[in-house]
Amino acid sequence: MPHLSTDRLELITFTAGMMQAATSTREELEQATGYPVVIGYPSETYKEILPYKIQRYRDFPEENEWEGLIVHKQDQRIIGDMGFRRSTDNPKEIELGYSIVSAYEGKGYATEMAKAIIEWGLNLEGIERIIASCDPNNAASARVLEKAGFTSLGEREGKVYWST
């Protein structure tokens, strides 16, 4: 992943090695990245899916170039992550995923970084569209997706689906 930078944030590549460190302790992730990590990142739920992501990067190594850690420039701390994975339905689509630590939610950080990564992602060779999904009751995530330029495709199977 190229180093993406916005007014308030930077996105650095979240390598499989960093993910492995994140499954252990915050201190190990700090050592692996060289950045302090805000308390609460990664969440316990996210830690549970990291082994899946590590295996996915072994199976699809190009996707490791699509995953980043969000660094708050002023605080110089990791506050979340954002990235893409290839769609299982269409090889010309990639799916956006992200998380922000709750202490940094509601300040426009997810929207700010989403706009930057979407612009970058739509310029990847062979990619025509970016998709996303969120829970129907997650109004904050829906607002992020709307502000980042996504259009709702409607709800199915308990999720709201979005597209650029």
Short mmCIF file of C-alpha atoms in Angstrom, two decimals:
data_model
loop_
_atom_site.label_atom_id
_atom_site.label_comp_id
_atom_site.label_asym_id
_atom_site.label_seq_id
_atom_site.Cartn_x
_atom_site.Cartn_y
_atom_site.Cartn_z
CA MET A 1 0.00 0.00 0.00
CA PRO A 2 1.35 3.39 -0.78
CA HIS A 3 1.64 5.74 2.15
CA LEU A 4 -1.69 7.59 2.16
CA SER A 5 -1.90 10.89 3.99
CA THR A 6 -4.77 13.27 4.72
CA ASP A 7 -4.85 16.46 6.76
CA ARG A 8 -5.11 14.58 10.06
CA LEU A 9 -4.26 10.96 9.31
CA GLU A 10 -1.77 8.60 7.72
CA LEU A 11 -2.36 5.07 6.50
CA ILE A 12 0.58 2.67 6.81
CA THR A 13 0.64 -0.89 5.51
CA PHE A 14 -0.69 -3.40 8.06
CA THR A 15 1.58 -6.35 7.33
CA ALA A 16 0.87 -9.95 8.24
CA GLY A 17 3.69 -9.70 10.82
CA MET A 18 2.02 -6.70 12.42
CA MET A 19 -1.28 -8.59 12.45
CA GLN A 20 0.42 -11.49 14.19
CA ALA A 21 1.75 -9.07 16.82
CA ALA A 22 -1.75 -7.60 17.22
CA THR A 23 -3.12 -11.04 18.13
CA SER A 24 -0.81 -11.00 21.14
CA THR A 25 -0.50 -7.72 23.04
CA ARG A 26 -0.74 -4.00 22.37
CA GLU A 27 2.95 -3.73 23.31
CA GLU A 28 3.93 -6.25 20.64
CA LEU A 29 1.95 -4.31 18.03
CA GLU A 30 3.66 -1.08 19.15
CA GLN A 31 7.05 -2.75 18.77
CA ALA A 32 6.14 -4.14 15.34
CA THR A 33 4.83 -0.81 14.01
CA GLY A 34 6.98 1.73 15.81
CA TYR A 35 3.84 3.63 16.89
CA PRO A 36 1.99 3.78 20.20
CA VAL A 37 -1.42 2.13 19.96
CA VAL A 38 -4.53 3.66 21.50
CA ILE A 39 -6.06 1.55 24.26
CA GLY A 40 -8.91 -0.45 22.79
CA TYR A 41 -7.22 -1.29 19.50
CA PRO A 42 -7.54 -3.89 18.28
CA SER A 43 -10.85 -4.85 19.81
CA GLU A 44 -11.25 -8.38 21.12
CA THR A 45 -13.68 -9.07 18.26
CA TYR A 46 -11.12 -7.88 15.72
CA LYS A 47 -8.39 -9.99 17.34
CA GLU A 48 -10.58 -13.02 16.68
CA ILE A 49 -10.61 -12.40 12.91
CA LEU A 50 -6.90 -11.58 12.58
CA PRO A 51 -5.86 -15.24 12.13
CA TYR A 52 -8.34 -15.42 9.22
CA LYS A 53 -6.84 -12.25 7.70
CA ILE A 54 -3.29 -13.56 8.10
CA GLN A 55 -4.27 -16.77 6.28
CA ARG A 56 -6.10 -14.77 3.63
CA TYR A 57 -2.90 -12.80 2.94
CA ARG A 58 -1.04 -16.06 2.49
CA ASP A 59 -3.70 -17.14 -0.02
CA PHE A 60 -4.06 -13.70 -1.69
CA PRO A 61 -0.74 -11.88 -1.11
CA GLU A 62 -1.74 -8.85 -3.21
CA GLU A 63 -4.42 -8.04 -0.64
CA ASN A 64 -1.76 -7.35 2.01
CA GLU A 65 -0.97 -4.26 -0.05
CA TRP A 66 -4.56 -3.12 0.48
CA GLU A 67 -4.68 -3.08 4.29
CA GLY A 68 -3.49 -0.23 6.49
CA LEU A 69 -3.27 1.03 10.03
CA ILE A 70 -4.66 4.51 10.63
CA VAL A 71 -2.23 6.80 12.45
CA HIS A 72 -3.51 10.03 13.98
CA LYS A 73 -0.85 12.57 12.95
CA GLN A 74 -1.15 14.93 15.91
CA ASP A 75 -1.26 12.18 18.54
CA GLN A 76 1.16 9.91 16.61
CA ARG A 77 -0.94 6.91 17.66
CA ILE A 78 -2.62 4.06 15.83
CA ILE A 79 -6.37 4.62 16.12
CA GLY A 80 -7.77 1.99 13.76
CA ASP A 81 -7.43 0.26 10.43
CA MET A 82 -8.87 0.41 6.94
CA GLY A 83 -8.44 -1.63 3.82
CA PHE A 84 -9.82 -3.72 1.01
CA ARG A 85 -10.29 -7.34 0.13
CA ARG A 86 -11.25 -8.71 -3.25
CA SER A 87 -14.95 -9.34 -3.67
CA THR A 88 -15.95 -12.99 -3.77
CA ASP A 89 -18.63 -12.17 -6.37
CA ASN A 90 -16.75 -10.03 -8.90
CA PRO A 91 -12.98 -9.80 -9.50
CA LYS A 92 -13.43 -6.16 -10.62
CA GLU A 93 -14.74 -5.20 -7.17
CA ILE A 94 -12.99 -4.71 -3.87
CA GLU A 95 -14.70 -4.48 -0.51
CA LEU A 96 -13.91 -1.74 2.02
CA GLY A 97 -13.62 -2.53 5.71
CA TYR A 98 -12.53 -0.35 8.61
CA SER A 99 -12.55 0.20 12.33
CA ILE A 100 -11.82 3.20 14.53
CA VAL A 101 -11.30 3.07 18.30
CA SER A 102 -14.36 4.42 20.07
CA ALA A 103 -12.45 7.36 21.65
CA TYR A 104 -11.83 8.64 18.10
CA GLU A 105 -15.27 7.95 16.64
CA GLY A 106 -17.59 10.77 15.62
CA LYS A 107 -14.79 13.12 14.59
CA GLY A 108 -14.80 12.43 10.85
CA TYR A 109 -11.64 10.31 10.83
CA ALA A 110 -13.19 7.27 9.16
CA THR A 111 -14.77 9.44 6.46
CA GLU A 112 -11.53 11.35 5.88
CA MET A 113 -9.48 8.19 5.39
CA ALA A 114 -12.24 6.41 3.47
CA LYS A 115 -12.26 9.18 0.85
CA ALA A 116 -8.48 8.88 0.43
CA ILE A 117 -8.38 5.08 0.20
CA ILE A 118 -11.38 4.97 -2.15
CA GLU A 119 -9.66 7.37 -4.54
CA TRP A 120 -6.57 5.18 -4.43
CA GLY A 121 -8.56 1.93 -4.75
CA LEU A 122 -10.52 3.06 -7.80
CA ASN A 123 -7.19 3.63 -9.55
CA LEU A 124 -5.99 0.05 -9.04
CA GLU A 125 -5.66 -1.84 -12.28
CA GLY A 126 -8.78 -3.84 -13.10
CA ILE A 127 -10.91 -2.39 -10.28
CA GLU A 128 -14.18 -0.84 -11.40
CA ARG A 129 -16.15 -0.59 -8.18
CA ILE A 130 -15.79 -0.58 -4.41
CA ILE A 131 -18.43 -2.17 -2.24
CA ALA A 132 -19.09 -2.21 1.50
CA SER A 133 -21.62 -3.52 3.98
CA CYS A 134 -22.74 -2.64 7.48
CA ASP A 135 -25.31 -3.69 10.01
CA PRO A 136 -28.70 -2.01 9.50
CA ASN A 137 -28.57 -0.55 13.02
CA ASN A 138 -25.08 0.95 12.56
CA ALA A 139 -26.07 4.52 11.67
CA ALA A 140 -22.53 5.84 12.21
CA SER A 141 -21.06 3.44 9.66
CA ALA A 142 -23.85 4.24 7.20
CA ARG A 143 -23.05 7.96 7.55
CA VAL A 144 -19.36 7.29 6.90
CA LEU A 145 -20.19 5.35 3.74
CA GLU A 146 -22.64 8.01 2.50
CA LYS A 147 -20.15 10.84 3.13
CA ALA A 148 -17.41 8.84 1.40
CA GLY A 149 -19.51 8.62 -1.78
CA PHE A 150 -21.22 5.26 -1.48
CA THR A 151 -24.82 4.61 -2.51
CA SER A 152 -26.98 2.16 -0.58
CA LEU A 153 -28.01 -0.90 -2.59
CA GLY A 154 -30.49 -1.98 0.07
CA GLU A 155 -30.68 -4.60 2.74
CA ARG A 156 -30.37 -8.36 2.36
CA GLU A 157 -29.38 -11.18 4.66
CA GLY A 158 -29.20 -8.83 7.66
CA LYS A 159 -26.73 -6.36 6.11
CA VAL A 160 -27.03 -3.09 4.20
CA TYR A 161 -24.90 -3.20 1.03
CA TRP A 162 -23.21 -0.17 -0.53
CA SER A 163 -21.37 0.66 -3.75
CA THR A 164 -19.34 3.51 -5.22
#
